[in-house]
């Protein structure tokens, strides 16, 4: 029996949660492309039907509300009197584009329902106030939790000036990421590896250490999923041991964080199109908290880390990691390389406590999302 596919525009909309769910599905369509802006979706509902839908375009393009109104007009509908369901408070300031709340007011919508207010200090409730002042009915807080998850990095950067840092590792059930000789391809299966590329694609940048670059010479780009935007590639390399021929430098635009002041090495990397940032700490290693702060200053919302146990452990010890993305394969490797280089504890009270966010089977492997706070 053939399953009937119902068009978005043929659905009967019966409540706010249903409409906001559809708006969130629109927002997901911009998962890989909106950075540094948030991922936002919008649907316009009139007389129980969706008359327009849209999501935020790449920077400089239309926001979700404008896309939805243009979609409505293209379909022969007038947004006047409609309800706009938006996954984030409509903006009230001039950025690369004019304020969306002004466009909604001009279009004559009767009501705006949003999942949550915008933490951007330039908005922060002012968009909703402007809509209310224009006589538009406003409701906020519908499906707030999934809307927050959609833009967890944007919210953290707006509130704390820092990106959301997700550290990925793939290991056997006994916690080994490679044999002692470095062999690691492949511990997990193809489905898990493809899934890892999806997480790369949603990030603003992929960060690794010089150890991984020397051992594996990775490209660290997205290949297993379709995306028009590749995340920025970042290398932490205290002494600038990276070779100008490294694959991660191909195409230019790679950021290299170092403690070295070697002008010749810096110049060689710059000739390859790399941006070299010198951030030493007192031990003449890269100041990791300063790196994360700099990434926030450079408007990165989500940073995806794929590094060896040494750098991974150092980032955890420095309090730089928000979330672990772990893939566990149903095999045992015995004595080998571990996931994180962390100091031995003498008391269990010193353990790093995490909160499980999700546990899901991906192919033959297990994917775990766990948060430090």
PDB file of N, CA and C in Angstrom, residues 292-348:
ATOM      1  N   UNK A 292      39.040  29.428  23.330  1.00  0.00           N
ATOM      2  CA  UNK A 292      37.578  29.359  23.278  1.00  0.00           C
ATOM      3  C   UNK A 292      36.977  30.764  23.314  1.00  0.00           C
ATOM      4  N   UNK A 293      37.554  31.639  24.130  1.00  0.00           N
ATOM      5  CA  UNK A 293      37.073  33.019  24.185  1.00  0.00           C
ATOM      6  C   UNK A 293      37.266  33.719  22.839  1.00  0.00           C
ATOM      7  N   UNK A 294      38.394  33.460  22.191  1.00  0.00           N
ATOM      8  CA  UNK A 294      38.659  34.068  20.885  1.00  0.00           C
ATOM      9  C   UNK A 294      37.679  33.545  19.834  1.00  0.00           C
ATOM     10  N   UNK A 295      37.329  32.283  19.918  1.00  0.00           N
ATOM     11  CA  UNK A 295      36.368  31.728  18.973  1.00  0.00           C
ATOM     12  C   UNK A 295      34.989  32.367  19.158  1.00  0.00           C
ATOM     13  N   UNK A 296      34.636  32.655  20.401  1.00  0.00           N
ATOM     14  CA  UNK A 296      33.396  33.386  20.641  1.00  0.00           C
ATOM     15  C   UNK A 296      33.460  34.792  20.078  1.00  0.00           C
ATOM     16  N   UNK A 297      34.601  35.434  20.245  1.00  0.00           N
ATOM     17  CA  UNK A 297      34.775  36.795  19.712  1.00  0.00           C
ATOM     18  C   UNK A 297      34.671  36.794  18.199  1.00  0.00           C
ATOM     19  N   UNK A 298      35.073  35.690  17.584  1.00  0.00           N
ATOM     20  CA  UNK A 298      34.998  35.560  16.128  1.00  0.00           C
ATOM     21  C   UNK A 298      33.642  35.030  15.652  1.00  0.00           C
ATOM     22  N   UNK A 299      32.668  35.049  16.530  1.00  0.00           N
ATOM     23  CA  UNK A 299      31.262  34.757  16.224  1.00  0.00           C
ATOM     24  C   UNK A 299      30.998  33.291  15.856  1.00  0.00           C
ATOM     25  N   UNK A 300      31.733  32.374  16.477  1.00  0.00           N
ATOM     26  CA  UNK A 300      31.437  30.959  16.301  1.00  0.00           C
ATOM     27  C   UNK A 300      30.417  30.529  17.345  1.00  0.00           C
ATOM     28  N   UNK A 301      29.359  29.873  16.899  1.00  0.00           N
ATOM     29  CA  UNK A 301      28.311  29.413  17.815  1.00  0.00           C
ATOM     30  C   UNK A 301      28.595  28.025  18.372  1.00  0.00           C
ATOM     31  N   UNK A 302      28.972  27.089  17.502  1.00  0.00           N
ATOM     32  CA  UNK A 302      29.234  25.714  17.926  1.00  0.00           C
ATOM     33  C   UNK A 302      30.611  25.281  17.426  1.00  0.00           C
ATOM     34  N   UNK A 303      31.392  24.696  18.309  1.00  0.00           N
ATOM     35  CA  UNK A 303      32.716  24.187  17.960  1.00  0.00           C
ATOM     36  C   UNK A 303      32.720  22.681  18.191  1.00  0.00           C
ATOM     37  N   UNK A 304      33.126  21.956  17.174  1.00  0.00           N
ATOM     38  CA  UNK A 304      33.152  20.493  17.200  1.00  0.00           C
ATOM     39  C   UNK A 304      34.611  20.054  17.300  1.00  0.00           C
ATOM     40  N   UNK A 305      34.938  19.318  18.356  1.00  0.00           N
ATOM     41  CA  UNK A 305      36.325  18.904  18.578  1.00  0.00           C
ATOM     42  C   UNK A 305      36.504  17.431  18.219  1.00  0.00           C
ATOM     43  N   UNK A 306      37.505  17.151  17.392  1.00  0.00           N
ATOM     44  CA  UNK A 306      37.932  15.781  17.114  1.00  0.00           C
ATOM     45  C   UNK A 306      39.438  15.753  17.314  1.00  0.00           C
ATOM     46  N   UNK A 307      39.861  15.333  18.474  1.00  0.00           N
ATOM     47  CA  UNK A 307      41.276  15.412  18.842  1.00  0.00           C
ATOM     48  C   UNK A 307      41.696  14.138  19.562  1.00  0.00           C
ATOM     49  N   UNK A 308      43.001  14.011  19.782  1.00  0.00           N
ATOM     50  CA  UNK A 308      43.524  12.884  20.530  1.00  0.00           C
ATOM     51  C   UNK A 308      43.276  13.027  22.016  1.00  0.00           C
ATOM     52  N   UNK A 309      43.676  12.013  22.762  1.00  0.00           N
ATOM     53  CA  UNK A 309      43.386  11.982  24.200  1.00  0.00           C
ATOM     54  C   UNK A 309      44.069  13.118  24.959  1.00  0.00           C
ATOM     55  N   UNK A 310      45.241  13.546  24.493  1.00  0.00           N
ATOM     56  CA  UNK A 310      45.993  14.583  25.209  1.00  0.00           C
ATOM     57  C   UNK A 310      45.270  15.927  25.170  1.00  0.00           C
ATOM     58  N   UNK A 311      44.949  16.396  23.964  1.00  0.00           N
ATOM     59  CA  UNK A 311      44.254  17.675  23.852  1.00  0.00           C
ATOM     60  C   UNK A 311      42.837  17.580  24.404  1.00  0.00           C
ATOM     61  N   UNK A 312      42.159  16.455  24.150  1.00  0.00           N
ATOM     62  CA  UNK A 312      40.803  16.276  24.671  1.00  0.00           C
ATOM     63  C   UNK A 312      40.792  16.364  26.189  1.00  0.00           C
ATOM     64  N   UNK A 313      41.737  15.666  26.819  1.00  0.00           N
ATOM     65  CA  UNK A 313      41.830  15.713  28.280  1.00  0.00           C
ATOM     66  C   UNK A 313      42.155  17.103  28.783  1.00  0.00           C
ATOM     67  N   UNK A 314      43.050  17.813  28.089  1.00  0.00           N
ATOM     68  CA  UNK A 314      43.425  19.171  28.504  1.00  0.00           C
ATOM     69  C   UNK A 314      42.241  20.114  28.415  1.00  0.00           C
ATOM     70  N   UNK A 315      41.423  19.971  27.372  1.00  0.00           N
ATOM     71  CA  UNK A 315      40.237  20.823  27.226  1.00  0.00           C
ATOM     72  C   UNK A 315      39.220  20.547  28.329  1.00  0.00           C
ATOM     73  N   UNK A 316      39.057  19.267  28.673  1.00  0.00           N
ATOM     74  CA  UNK A 316      38.139  18.925  29.762  1.00  0.00           C
ATOM     75  C   UNK A 316      38.647  19.490  31.083  1.00  0.00           C
ATOM     76  N   UNK A 317      39.944  19.311  31.360  1.00  0.00           N
ATOM     77  CA  UNK A 317      40.511  19.815  32.612  1.00  0.00           C
ATOM     78  C   UNK A 317      40.406  21.332  32.717  1.00  0.00           C
ATOM     79  N   UNK A 318      40.477  22.011  31.569  1.00  0.00           N
ATOM     80  CA  UNK A 318      40.403  23.472  31.563  1.00  0.00           C
ATOM     81  C   UNK A 318      38.965  23.982  31.608  1.00  0.00           C
ATOM     82  N   UNK A 319      37.994  23.067  31.638  1.00  0.00           N
ATOM     83  CA  UNK A 319      36.598  23.477  31.706  1.00  0.00           C
ATOM     84  C   UNK A 319      36.078  24.056  30.406  1.00  0.00           C
ATOM     85  N   UNK A 320      36.669  23.655  29.292  1.00  0.00           N
ATOM     86  CA  UNK A 320      36.313  24.230  27.995  1.00  0.00           C
ATOM     87  C   UNK A 320      35.243  23.443  27.249  1.00  0.00           C
ATOM     88  N   UNK A 321      34.868  22.274  27.741  1.00  0.00           N
ATOM     89  CA  UNK A 321      33.957  21.397  27.010  1.00  0.00           C
ATOM     90  C   UNK A 321      32.575  21.415  27.648  1.00  0.00           C
ATOM     91  N   UNK A 322      31.551  21.607  26.831  1.00  0.00           N
ATOM     92  CA  UNK A 322      30.169  21.595  27.312  1.00  0.00           C
ATOM     93  C   UNK A 322      29.537  20.217  27.201  1.00  0.00           C
ATOM     94  N   UNK A 323      29.902  19.488  26.161  1.00  0.00           N
ATOM     95  CA  UNK A 323      29.163  18.269  25.835  1.00  0.00           C
ATOM     96  C   UNK A 323      30.087  17.242  25.186  1.00  0.00           C
ATOM     97  N   UNK A 324      29.871  15.983  25.511  1.00  0.00           N
ATOM     98  CA  UNK A 324      30.572  14.883  24.857  1.00  0.00           C
ATOM     99  C   UNK A 324      29.643  14.206  23.857  1.00  0.00           C
ATOM    100  N   UNK A 325      30.177  13.923  22.688  1.00  0.00           N
ATOM    101  CA  UNK A 325      29.489  13.157  21.657  1.00  0.00           C
ATOM    102  C   UNK A 325      30.307  11.884  21.466  1.00  0.00           C
ATOM    103  N   UNK A 326      29.832  10.790  22.041  1.00  0.00           N
ATOM    104  CA  UNK A 326      30.602   9.557  22.081  1.00  0.00           C
ATOM    105  C   UNK A 326      29.939   8.478  21.231  1.00  0.00           C
ATOM    106  N   UNK A 327      30.743   7.806  20.422  1.00  0.00           N
ATOM    107  CA  UNK A 327      30.291   6.641  19.664  1.00  0.00           C
ATOM    108  C   UNK A 327      31.014   5.427  20.226  1.00  0.00           C
ATOM    109  N   UNK A 328      30.256   4.470  20.719  1.00  0.00           N
ATOM    110  CA  UNK A 328      30.829   3.259  21.293  1.00  0.00           C
ATOM    111  C   UNK A 328      30.486   2.063  20.414  1.00  0.00           C
ATOM    112  N   UNK A 329      31.527   1.365  19.960  1.00  0.00           N
ATOM    113  CA  UNK A 329      31.345   0.208  19.092  1.00  0.00           C
ATOM    114  C   UNK A 329      31.274  -1.073  19.917  1.00  0.00           C
ATOM    115  N   UNK A 330      30.500  -2.050  19.459  1.00  0.00           N
ATOM    116  CA  UNK A 330      30.379  -3.302  20.208  1.00  0.00           C
ATOM    117  C   UNK A 330      31.580  -4.220  19.971  1.00  0.00           C
ATOM    118  N   UNK A 331      32.742  -3.747  20.424  1.00  0.00           N
ATOM    119  CA  UNK A 331      33.954  -4.569  20.350  1.00  0.00           C
ATOM    120  C   UNK A 331      34.879  -4.188  21.493  1.00  0.00           C
ATOM    121  N   UNK A 332      35.862  -5.008  21.726  1.00  0.00           N
ATOM    122  CA  UNK A 332      36.844  -4.782  22.777  1.00  0.00           C
ATOM    123  C   UNK A 332      38.234  -4.781  22.150  1.00  0.00           C
ATOM    124  N   UNK A 333      39.057  -3.796  22.511  1.00  0.00           N
ATOM    125  CA  UNK A 333      40.399  -3.685  21.941  1.00  0.00           C
ATOM    126  C   UNK A 333      41.507  -4.042  22.918  1.00  0.00           C
ATOM    127  N   UNK A 334      41.154  -4.184  24.193  1.00  0.00           N
ATOM    128  CA  UNK A 334      42.203  -4.457  25.171  1.00  0.00           C
ATOM    129  C   UNK A 334      43.057  -3.226  25.418  1.00  0.00           C
ATOM    130  N   UNK A 335      44.304  -3.437  25.778  1.00  0.00           N
ATOM    131  CA  UNK A 335      45.194  -2.324  26.098  1.00  0.00           C
ATOM    132  C   UNK A 335      45.455  -1.491  24.838  1.00  0.00           C
ATOM    133  N   UNK A 336      45.171  -0.206  24.914  1.00  0.00           N
ATOM    134  CA  UNK A 336      45.351   0.680  23.768  1.00  0.00           C
ATOM    135  C   UNK A 336      45.235   2.124  24.201  1.00  0.00           C
ATOM    136  N   UNK A 337      44.971   3.008  23.248  1.00  0.00           N
ATOM    137  CA  UNK A 337      44.857   4.433  23.547  1.00  0.00           C
ATOM    138  C   UNK A 337      43.458   4.754  24.048  1.00  0.00           C
ATOM    139  N   UNK A 338      43.390   5.535  25.122  1.00  0.00           N
ATOM    140  CA  UNK A 338      42.109   5.899  25.715  1.00  0.00           C
ATOM    141  C   UNK A 338      41.519   7.160  25.104  1.00  0.00           C
ATOM    142  N   UNK A 339      40.320   7.507  25.554  1.00  0.00           N
ATOM    143  CA  UNK A 339      39.631   8.664  25.008  1.00  0.00           C
ATOM    144  C   UNK A 339      40.192   9.982  25.521  1.00  0.00           C
ATOM    145  N   UNK A 340      40.443  10.050  26.840  1.00  0.00           N
ATOM    146  CA  UNK A 340      40.822  11.317  27.455  1.00  0.00           C
ATOM    147  C   UNK A 340      42.010  11.124  28.397  1.00  0.00           C
ATOM    148  N   UNK A 341      43.003  11.956  28.239  1.00  0.00           N
ATOM    149  CA  UNK A 341      44.166  11.933  29.130  1.00  0.00           C
ATOM    150  C   UNK A 341      43.852  12.787  30.348  1.00  0.00           C
ATOM    151  N   UNK A 342      43.364  12.136  31.395  1.00  0.00           N
ATOM    152  CA  UNK A 342      42.987  12.822  32.626  1.00  0.00           C
ATOM    153  C   UNK A 342      43.811  12.268  33.782  1.00  0.00           C
ATOM    154  N   UNK A 343      44.115  13.091  34.777  1.00  0.00           N
ATOM    155  CA  UNK A 343      44.938  12.619  35.900  1.00  0.00           C
ATOM    156  C   UNK A 343      44.223  11.575  36.736  1.00  0.00           C
ATOM    157  N   UNK A 344      44.998  10.691  37.340  1.00  0.00           N
ATOM    158  CA  UNK A 344      44.435   9.669  38.216  1.00  0.00           C
ATOM    159  C   UNK A 344      43.829  10.317  39.451  1.00  0.00           C
ATOM    160  N   UNK A 345      42.705   9.786  39.893  1.00  0.00           N
ATOM    161  CA  UNK A 345      42.035  10.301  41.087  1.00  0.00           C
ATOM    162  C   UNK A 345      42.427   9.472  42.305  1.00  0.00           C
ATOM    163  N   UNK A 346      42.475  10.120  43.435  1.00  0.00           N
ATOM    164  CA  UNK A 346      42.691   9.416  44.698  1.00  0.00           C
ATOM    165  C   UNK A 346      41.396   9.287  45.482  1.00  0.00           C
ATOM    166  N   UNK A 347      40.353  10.002  45.015  1.00  0.00           N
ATOM    167  CA  UNK A 347      39.065   9.970  45.698  1.00  0.00           C
ATOM    168  C   UNK A 347      37.967  10.160  44.658  1.00  0.00           C
ATOM    169  N   UNK A 348      36.890   9.412  44.757  1.00  0.00           N
ATOM    170  CA  UNK A 348      35.802   9.502  43.788  1.00  0.00           C
ATOM    171  C   UNK A 348      35.106  10.856  43.782  1.00  0.00           C
TER     172      UNK A 348
END
